[in-house]
mmCIF file of C-alpha atoms in Angstrom:
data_model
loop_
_atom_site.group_PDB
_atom_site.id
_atom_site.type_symbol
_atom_site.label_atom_id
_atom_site.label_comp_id
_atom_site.label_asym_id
_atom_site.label_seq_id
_atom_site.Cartn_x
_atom_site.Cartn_y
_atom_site.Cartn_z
ATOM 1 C CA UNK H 1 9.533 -2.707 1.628
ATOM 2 C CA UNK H 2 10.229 1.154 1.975
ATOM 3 C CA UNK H 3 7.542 3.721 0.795
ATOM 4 C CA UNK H 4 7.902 7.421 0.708
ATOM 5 C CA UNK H 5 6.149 10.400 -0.686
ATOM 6 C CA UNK H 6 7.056 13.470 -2.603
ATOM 7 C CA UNK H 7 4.754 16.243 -4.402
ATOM 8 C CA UNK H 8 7.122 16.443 -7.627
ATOM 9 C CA UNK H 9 6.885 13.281 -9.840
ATOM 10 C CA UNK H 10 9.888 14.063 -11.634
ATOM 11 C CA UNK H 11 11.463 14.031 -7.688
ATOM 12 C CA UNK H 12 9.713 10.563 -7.087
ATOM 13 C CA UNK H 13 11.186 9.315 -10.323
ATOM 14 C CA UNK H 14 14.686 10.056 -9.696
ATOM 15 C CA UNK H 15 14.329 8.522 -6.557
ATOM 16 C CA UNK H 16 13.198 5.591 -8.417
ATOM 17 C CA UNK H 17 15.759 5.847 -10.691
ATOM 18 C CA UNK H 18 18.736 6.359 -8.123
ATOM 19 C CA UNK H 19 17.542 3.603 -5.964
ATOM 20 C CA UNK H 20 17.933 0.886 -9.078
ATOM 21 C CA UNK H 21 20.586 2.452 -10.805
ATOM 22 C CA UNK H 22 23.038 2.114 -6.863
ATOM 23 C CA UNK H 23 21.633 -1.382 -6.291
ATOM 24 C CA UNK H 24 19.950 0.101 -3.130
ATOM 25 C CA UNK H 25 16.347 -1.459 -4.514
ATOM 26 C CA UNK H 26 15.838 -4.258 -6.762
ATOM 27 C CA UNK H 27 12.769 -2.432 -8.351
ATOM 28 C CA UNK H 28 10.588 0.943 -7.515
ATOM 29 C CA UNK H 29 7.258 1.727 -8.673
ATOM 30 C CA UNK H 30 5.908 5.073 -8.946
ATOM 31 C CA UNK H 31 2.098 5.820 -8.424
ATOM 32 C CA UNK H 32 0.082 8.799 -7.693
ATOM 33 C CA UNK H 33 -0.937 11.103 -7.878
ATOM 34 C CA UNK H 34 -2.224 11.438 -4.246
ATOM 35 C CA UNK H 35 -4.012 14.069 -2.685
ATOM 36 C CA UNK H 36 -2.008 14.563 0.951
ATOM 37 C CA UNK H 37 -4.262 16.617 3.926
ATOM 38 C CA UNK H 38 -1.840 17.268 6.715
ATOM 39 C CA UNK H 39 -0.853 19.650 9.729
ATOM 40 C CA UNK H 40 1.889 21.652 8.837
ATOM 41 C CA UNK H 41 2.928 24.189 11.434
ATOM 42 C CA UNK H 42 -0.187 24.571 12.917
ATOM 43 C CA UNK H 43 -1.895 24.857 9.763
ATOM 44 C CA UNK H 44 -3.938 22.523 7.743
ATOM 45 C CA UNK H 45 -2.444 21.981 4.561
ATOM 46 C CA UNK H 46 -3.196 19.729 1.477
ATOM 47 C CA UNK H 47 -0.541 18.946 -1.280
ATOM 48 C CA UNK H 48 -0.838 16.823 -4.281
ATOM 49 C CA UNK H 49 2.211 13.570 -4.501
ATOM 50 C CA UNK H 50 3.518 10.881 -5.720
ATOM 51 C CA UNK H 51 4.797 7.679 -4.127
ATOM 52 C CA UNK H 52 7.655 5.559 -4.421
ATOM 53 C CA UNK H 53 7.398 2.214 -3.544
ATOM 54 C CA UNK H 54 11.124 0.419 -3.039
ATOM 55 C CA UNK H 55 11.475 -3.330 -2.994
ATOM 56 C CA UNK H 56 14.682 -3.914 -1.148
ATOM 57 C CA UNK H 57 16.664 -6.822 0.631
ATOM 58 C CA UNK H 58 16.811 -6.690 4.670
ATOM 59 C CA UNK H 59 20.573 -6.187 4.870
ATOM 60 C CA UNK H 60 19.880 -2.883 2.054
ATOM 61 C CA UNK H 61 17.126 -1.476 4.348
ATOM 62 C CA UNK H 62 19.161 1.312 6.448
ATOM 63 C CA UNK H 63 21.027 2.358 3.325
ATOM 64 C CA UNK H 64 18.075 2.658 1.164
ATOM 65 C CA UNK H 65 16.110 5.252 4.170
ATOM 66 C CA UNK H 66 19.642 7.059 4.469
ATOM 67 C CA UNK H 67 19.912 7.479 0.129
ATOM 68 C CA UNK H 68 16.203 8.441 0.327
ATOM 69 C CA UNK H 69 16.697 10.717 3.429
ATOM 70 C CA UNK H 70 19.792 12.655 1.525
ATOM 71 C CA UNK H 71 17.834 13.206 -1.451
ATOM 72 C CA UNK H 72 14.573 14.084 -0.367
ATOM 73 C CA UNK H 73 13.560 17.593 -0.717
ATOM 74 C CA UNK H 74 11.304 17.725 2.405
ATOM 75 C CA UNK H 75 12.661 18.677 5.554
ATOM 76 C CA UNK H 76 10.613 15.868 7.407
ATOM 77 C CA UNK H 77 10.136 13.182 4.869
ATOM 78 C CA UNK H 78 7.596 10.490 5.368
ATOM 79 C CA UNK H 79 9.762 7.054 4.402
ATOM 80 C CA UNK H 80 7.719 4.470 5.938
ATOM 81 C CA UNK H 81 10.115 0.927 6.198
ATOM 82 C CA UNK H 82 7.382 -2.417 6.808
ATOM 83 C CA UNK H 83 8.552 -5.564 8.366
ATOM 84 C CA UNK H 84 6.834 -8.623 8.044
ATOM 85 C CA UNK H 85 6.499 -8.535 4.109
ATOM 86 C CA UNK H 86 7.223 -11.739 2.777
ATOM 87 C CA UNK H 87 7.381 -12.834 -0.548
ATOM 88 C CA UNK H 88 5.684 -15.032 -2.075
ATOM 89 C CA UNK H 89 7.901 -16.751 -4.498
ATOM 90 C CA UNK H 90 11.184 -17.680 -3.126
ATOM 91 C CA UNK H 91 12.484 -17.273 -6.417
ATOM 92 C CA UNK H 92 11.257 -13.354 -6.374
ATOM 93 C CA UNK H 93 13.269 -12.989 -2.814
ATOM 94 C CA UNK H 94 16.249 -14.372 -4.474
ATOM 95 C CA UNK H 95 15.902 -12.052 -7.843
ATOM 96 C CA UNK H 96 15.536 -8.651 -4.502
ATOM 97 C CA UNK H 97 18.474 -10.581 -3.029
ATOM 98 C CA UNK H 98 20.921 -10.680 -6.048
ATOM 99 C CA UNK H 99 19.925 -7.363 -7.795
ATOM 100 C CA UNK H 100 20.730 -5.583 -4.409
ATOM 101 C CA UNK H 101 24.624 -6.524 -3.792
ATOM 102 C CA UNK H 102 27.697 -3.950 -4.417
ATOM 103 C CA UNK S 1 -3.129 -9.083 2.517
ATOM 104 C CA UNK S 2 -1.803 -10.471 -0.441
ATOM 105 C CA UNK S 3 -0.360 -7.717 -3.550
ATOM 106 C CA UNK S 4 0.869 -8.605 -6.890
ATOM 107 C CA UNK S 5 1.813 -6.247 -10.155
ATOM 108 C CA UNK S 6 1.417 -6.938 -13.849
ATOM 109 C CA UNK S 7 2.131 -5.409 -16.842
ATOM 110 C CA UNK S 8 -0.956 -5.920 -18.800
ATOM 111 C CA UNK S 9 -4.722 -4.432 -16.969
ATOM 112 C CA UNK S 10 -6.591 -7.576 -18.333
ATOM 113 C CA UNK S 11 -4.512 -9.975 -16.484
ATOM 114 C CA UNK S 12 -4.458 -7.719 -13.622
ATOM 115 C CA UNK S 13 -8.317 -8.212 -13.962
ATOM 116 C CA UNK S 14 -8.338 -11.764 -14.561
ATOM 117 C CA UNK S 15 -6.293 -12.472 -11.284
ATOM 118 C CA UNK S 16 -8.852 -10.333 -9.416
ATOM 119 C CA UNK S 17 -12.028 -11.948 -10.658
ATOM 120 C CA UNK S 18 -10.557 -15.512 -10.115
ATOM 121 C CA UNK S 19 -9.512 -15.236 -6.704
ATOM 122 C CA UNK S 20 -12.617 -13.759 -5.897
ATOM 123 C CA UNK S 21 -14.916 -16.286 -7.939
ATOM 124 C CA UNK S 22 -12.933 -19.256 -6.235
ATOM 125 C CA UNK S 23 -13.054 -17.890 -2.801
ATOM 126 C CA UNK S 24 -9.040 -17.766 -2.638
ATOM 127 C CA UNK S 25 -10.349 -13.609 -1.462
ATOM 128 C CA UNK S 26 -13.064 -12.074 -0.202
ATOM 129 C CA UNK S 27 -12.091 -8.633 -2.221
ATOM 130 C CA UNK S 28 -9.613 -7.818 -4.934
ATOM 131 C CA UNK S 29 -8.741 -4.290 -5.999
ATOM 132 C CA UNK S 30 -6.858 -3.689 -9.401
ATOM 133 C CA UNK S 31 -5.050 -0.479 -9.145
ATOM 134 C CA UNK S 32 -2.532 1.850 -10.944
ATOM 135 C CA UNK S 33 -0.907 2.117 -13.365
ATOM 136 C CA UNK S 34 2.417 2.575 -11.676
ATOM 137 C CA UNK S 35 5.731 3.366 -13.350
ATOM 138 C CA UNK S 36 8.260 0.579 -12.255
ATOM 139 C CA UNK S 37 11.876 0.825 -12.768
ATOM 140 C CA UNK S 38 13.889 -2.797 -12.180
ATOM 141 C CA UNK S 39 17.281 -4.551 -12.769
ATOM 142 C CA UNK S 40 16.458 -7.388 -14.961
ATOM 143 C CA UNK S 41 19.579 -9.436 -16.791
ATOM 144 C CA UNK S 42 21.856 -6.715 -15.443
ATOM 145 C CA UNK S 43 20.434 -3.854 -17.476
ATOM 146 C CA UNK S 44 17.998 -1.181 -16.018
ATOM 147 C CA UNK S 45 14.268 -1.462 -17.582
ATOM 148 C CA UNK S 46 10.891 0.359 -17.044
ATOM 149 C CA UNK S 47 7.701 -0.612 -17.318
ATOM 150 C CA UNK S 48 4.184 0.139 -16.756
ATOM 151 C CA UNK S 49 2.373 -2.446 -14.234
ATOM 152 C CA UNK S 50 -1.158 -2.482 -12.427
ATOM 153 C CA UNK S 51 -1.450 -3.652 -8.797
ATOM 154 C CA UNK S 52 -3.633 -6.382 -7.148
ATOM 155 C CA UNK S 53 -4.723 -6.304 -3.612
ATOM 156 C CA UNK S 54 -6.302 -9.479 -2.356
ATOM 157 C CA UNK S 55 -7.876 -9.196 1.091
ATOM 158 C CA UNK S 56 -7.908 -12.988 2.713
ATOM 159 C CA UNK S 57 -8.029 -15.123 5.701
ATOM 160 C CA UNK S 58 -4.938 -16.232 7.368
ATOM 161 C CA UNK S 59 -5.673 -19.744 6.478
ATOM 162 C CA UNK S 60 -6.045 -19.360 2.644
ATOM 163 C CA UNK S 61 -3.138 -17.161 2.064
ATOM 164 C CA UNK S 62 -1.063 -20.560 0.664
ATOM 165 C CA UNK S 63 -3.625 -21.471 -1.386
ATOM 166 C CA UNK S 64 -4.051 -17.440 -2.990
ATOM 167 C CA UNK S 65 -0.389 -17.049 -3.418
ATOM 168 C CA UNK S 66 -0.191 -20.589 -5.430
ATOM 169 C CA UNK S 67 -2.641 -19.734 -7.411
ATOM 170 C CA UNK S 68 -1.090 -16.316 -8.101
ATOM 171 C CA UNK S 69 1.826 -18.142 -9.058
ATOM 172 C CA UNK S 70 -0.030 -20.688 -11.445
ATOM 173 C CA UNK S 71 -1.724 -17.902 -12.941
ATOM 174 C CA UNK S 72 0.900 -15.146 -13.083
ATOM 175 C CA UNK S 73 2.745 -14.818 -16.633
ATOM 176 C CA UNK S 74 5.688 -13.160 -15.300
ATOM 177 C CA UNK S 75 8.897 -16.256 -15.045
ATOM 178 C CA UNK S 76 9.665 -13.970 -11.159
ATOM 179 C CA UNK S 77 6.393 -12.734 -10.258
ATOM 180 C CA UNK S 78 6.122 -10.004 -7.038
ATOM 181 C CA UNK S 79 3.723 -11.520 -4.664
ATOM 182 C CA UNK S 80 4.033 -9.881 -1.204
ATOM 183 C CA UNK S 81 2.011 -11.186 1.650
ATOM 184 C CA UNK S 82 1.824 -8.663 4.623
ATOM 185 C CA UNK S 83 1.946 -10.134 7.979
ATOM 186 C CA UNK S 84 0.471 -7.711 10.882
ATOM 187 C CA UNK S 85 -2.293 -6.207 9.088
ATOM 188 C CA UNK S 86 -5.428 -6.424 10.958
ATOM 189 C CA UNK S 87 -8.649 -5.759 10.216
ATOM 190 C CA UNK S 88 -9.982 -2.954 12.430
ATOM 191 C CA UNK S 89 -13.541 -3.610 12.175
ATOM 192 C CA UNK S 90 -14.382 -7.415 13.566
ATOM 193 C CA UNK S 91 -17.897 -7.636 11.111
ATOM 194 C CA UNK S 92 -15.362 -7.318 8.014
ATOM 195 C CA UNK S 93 -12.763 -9.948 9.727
ATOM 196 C CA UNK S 94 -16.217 -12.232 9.890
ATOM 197 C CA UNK S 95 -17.142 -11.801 6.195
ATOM 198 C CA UNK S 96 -13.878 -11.691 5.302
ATOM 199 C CA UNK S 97 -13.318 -15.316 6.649
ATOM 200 C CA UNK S 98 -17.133 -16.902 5.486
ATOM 201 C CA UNK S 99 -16.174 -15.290 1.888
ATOM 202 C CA UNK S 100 -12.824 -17.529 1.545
ATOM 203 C CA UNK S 101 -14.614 -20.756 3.015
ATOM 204 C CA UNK S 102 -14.944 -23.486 0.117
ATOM 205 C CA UNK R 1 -1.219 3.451 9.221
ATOM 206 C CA UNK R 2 -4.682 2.803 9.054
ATOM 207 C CA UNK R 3 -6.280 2.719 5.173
ATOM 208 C CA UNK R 4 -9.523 2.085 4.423
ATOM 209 C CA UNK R 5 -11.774 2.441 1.152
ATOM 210 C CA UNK R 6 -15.549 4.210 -0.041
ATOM 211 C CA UNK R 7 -16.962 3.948 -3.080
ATOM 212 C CA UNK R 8 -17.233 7.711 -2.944
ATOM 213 C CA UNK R 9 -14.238 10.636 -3.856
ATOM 214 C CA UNK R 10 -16.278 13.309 -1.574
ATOM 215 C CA UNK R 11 -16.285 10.967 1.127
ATOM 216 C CA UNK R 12 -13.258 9.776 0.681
ATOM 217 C CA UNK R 13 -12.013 13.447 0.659
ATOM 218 C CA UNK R 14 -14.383 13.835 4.202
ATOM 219 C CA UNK R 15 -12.852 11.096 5.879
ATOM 220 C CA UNK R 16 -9.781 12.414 5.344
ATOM 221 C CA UNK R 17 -9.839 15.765 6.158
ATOM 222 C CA UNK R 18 -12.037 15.030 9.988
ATOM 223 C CA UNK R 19 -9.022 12.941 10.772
ATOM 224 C CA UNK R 20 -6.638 15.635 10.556
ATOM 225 C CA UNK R 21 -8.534 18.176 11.674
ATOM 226 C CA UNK R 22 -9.833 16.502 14.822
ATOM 227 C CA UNK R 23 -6.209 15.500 15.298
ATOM 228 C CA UNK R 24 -6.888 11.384 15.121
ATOM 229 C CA UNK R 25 -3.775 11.478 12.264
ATOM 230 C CA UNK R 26 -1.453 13.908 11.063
ATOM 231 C CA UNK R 27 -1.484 13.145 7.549
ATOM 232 C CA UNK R 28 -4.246 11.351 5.205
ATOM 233 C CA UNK R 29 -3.557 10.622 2.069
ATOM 234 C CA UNK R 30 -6.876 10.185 -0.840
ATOM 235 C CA UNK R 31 -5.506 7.872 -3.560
ATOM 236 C CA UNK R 32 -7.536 5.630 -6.731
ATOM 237 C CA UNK R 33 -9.863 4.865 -8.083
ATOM 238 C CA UNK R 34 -9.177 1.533 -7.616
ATOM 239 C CA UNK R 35 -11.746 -1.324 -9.303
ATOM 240 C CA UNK R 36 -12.640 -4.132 -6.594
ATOM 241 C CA UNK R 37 -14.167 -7.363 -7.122
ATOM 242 C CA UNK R 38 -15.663 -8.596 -3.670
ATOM 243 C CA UNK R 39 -19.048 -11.130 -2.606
ATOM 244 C CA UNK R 40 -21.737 -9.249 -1.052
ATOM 245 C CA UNK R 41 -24.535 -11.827 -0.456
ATOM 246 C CA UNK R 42 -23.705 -14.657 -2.650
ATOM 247 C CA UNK R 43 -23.310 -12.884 -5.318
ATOM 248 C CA UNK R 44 -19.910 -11.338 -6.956
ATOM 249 C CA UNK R 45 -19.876 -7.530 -7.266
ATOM 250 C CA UNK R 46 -17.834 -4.688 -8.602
ATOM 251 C CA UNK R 47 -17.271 -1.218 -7.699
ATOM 252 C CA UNK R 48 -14.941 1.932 -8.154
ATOM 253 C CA UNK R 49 -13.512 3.214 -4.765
ATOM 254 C CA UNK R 50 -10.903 5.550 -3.541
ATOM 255 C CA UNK R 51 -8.555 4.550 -0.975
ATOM 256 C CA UNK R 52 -7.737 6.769 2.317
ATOM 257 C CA UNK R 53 -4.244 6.144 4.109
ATOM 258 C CA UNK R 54 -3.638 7.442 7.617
ATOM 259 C CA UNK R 55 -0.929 8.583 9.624
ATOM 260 C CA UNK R 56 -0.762 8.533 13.265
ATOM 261 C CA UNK R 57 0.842 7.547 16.157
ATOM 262 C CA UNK R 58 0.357 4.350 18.454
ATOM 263 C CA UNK R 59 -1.357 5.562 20.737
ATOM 264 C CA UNK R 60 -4.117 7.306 18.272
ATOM 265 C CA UNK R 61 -4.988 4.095 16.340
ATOM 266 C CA UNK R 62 -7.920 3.046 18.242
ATOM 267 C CA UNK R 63 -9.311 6.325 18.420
ATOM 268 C CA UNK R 64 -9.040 6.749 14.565
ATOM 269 C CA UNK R 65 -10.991 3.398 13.865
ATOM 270 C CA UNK R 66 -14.147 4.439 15.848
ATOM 271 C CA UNK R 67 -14.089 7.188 14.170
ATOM 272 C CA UNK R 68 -14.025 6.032 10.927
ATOM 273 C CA UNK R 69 -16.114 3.422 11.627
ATOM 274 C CA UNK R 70 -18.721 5.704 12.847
ATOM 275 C CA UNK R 71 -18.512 7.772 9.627
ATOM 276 C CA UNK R 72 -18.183 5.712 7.037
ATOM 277 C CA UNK R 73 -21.241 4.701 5.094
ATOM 278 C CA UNK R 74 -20.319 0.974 4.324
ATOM 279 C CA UNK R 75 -22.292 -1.651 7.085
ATOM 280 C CA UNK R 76 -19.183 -3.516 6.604
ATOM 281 C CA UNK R 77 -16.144 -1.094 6.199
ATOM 282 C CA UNK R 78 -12.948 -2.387 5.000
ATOM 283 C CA UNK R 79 -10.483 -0.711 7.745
ATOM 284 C CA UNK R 80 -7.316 -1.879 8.029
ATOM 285 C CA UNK R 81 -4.710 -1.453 10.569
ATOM 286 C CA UNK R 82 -1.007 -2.382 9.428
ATOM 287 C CA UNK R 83 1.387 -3.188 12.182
ATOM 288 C CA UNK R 84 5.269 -3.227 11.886
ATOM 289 C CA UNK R 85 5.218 -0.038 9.518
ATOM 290 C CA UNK R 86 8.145 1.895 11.438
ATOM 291 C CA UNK R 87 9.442 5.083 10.404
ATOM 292 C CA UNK R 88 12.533 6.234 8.298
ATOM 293 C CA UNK R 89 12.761 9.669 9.928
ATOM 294 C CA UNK R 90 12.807 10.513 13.772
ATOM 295 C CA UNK R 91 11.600 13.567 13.267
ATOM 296 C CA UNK R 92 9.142 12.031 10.925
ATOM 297 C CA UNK R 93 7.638 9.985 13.954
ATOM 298 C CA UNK R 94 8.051 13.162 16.341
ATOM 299 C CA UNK R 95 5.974 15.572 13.866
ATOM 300 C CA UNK R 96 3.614 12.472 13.756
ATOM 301 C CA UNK R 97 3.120 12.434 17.402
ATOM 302 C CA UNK R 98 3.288 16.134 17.688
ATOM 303 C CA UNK R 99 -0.123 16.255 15.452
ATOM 304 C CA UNK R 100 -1.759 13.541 16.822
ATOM 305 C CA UNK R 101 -2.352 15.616 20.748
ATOM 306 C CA UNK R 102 -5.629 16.886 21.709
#
């Protein structure tokens, strides 16, 4: 699973939408809005986003972060990647699997 | 820490309160709604979906994510389970665990 | 990343914003409500609460949880600490790091 943050949701959506539409994600869910309180140059800042949360296959992983990483408006973008989520139904790994090839 | 999404708040409220009420969790949160965008019979679809966290012990996470399963109307239902997530205070671990005991 | 939950949006909010400013994470993030279902003494209960997600590096995680285990107003606080989240970005983890020095 890869997560990232952006304070646009019309941003976070196309992300959504890119992600799907290049089989670099099998599905992405947008939620939010967020309220983000954060250090920005010395300065504590808050900002209002949106998250995008991308259901992907291992083997997609690195070309999911670098799609994300391209698009992103931020300069530093948070795009957090965690292992050791499984799935539950086998069948649900295989539908990630299948919806993710090229 | 067991997640799920549906597309319908009830149900998303129904798997919450039966977990909890047969001590397959200690805690369920229903959250959203989220926007999720998905490849489903090759054609790109949206929907709106509500989330379910289940917070369990280790030892009842089979039992949860069956029941998930059994309950779930989706034909490919998400259910993650997160591996690695520990609980930082040991008193919730505790009632955690004596919440999930049958 | 550390998240935890209050059934309180101000405290929430507090929690949050101590964090950063005492440099125990570089980013929080405020985010609900969410509606849980838990067993508190026998019985099952319900409440609205709003979730706070942390940022910070390794090395900060232990000091974050004593903190927020020392402010939050729960007995029993729901803090939990997810391991295996890795970031996208280098400079992602570096700005991270960079916020998280006292």
């Amino acid at each position: 699973m890869v997560t990232t943050v952006v304070d646009a949701r019309a941003v976070a959506d196309g992300l959504a939408a890119t992600a799907v539409a290049d089989r670099l994600a099998a599905c992405a869910q947008v939620g939010g809005p967020v309220d983000s309180t954060y250090r920005w140059r010395g300065e504590v800042e808050t900002a209002t986003e949106w998250s995008v949360q991308f259901k992907t296959a291992p083997d997609r992983v690195a070309a999911l972060v670098d799609r994300i990483r391209a698009d992103h408006p931020y300069d530093v973008p948070e795009i957090l990647v965690s292992r050791g989520v499984e799935c539950g139904d086998p069948a649900y790994a295989a539908w990630v699997r299948e919806n993710t090839r090229v």
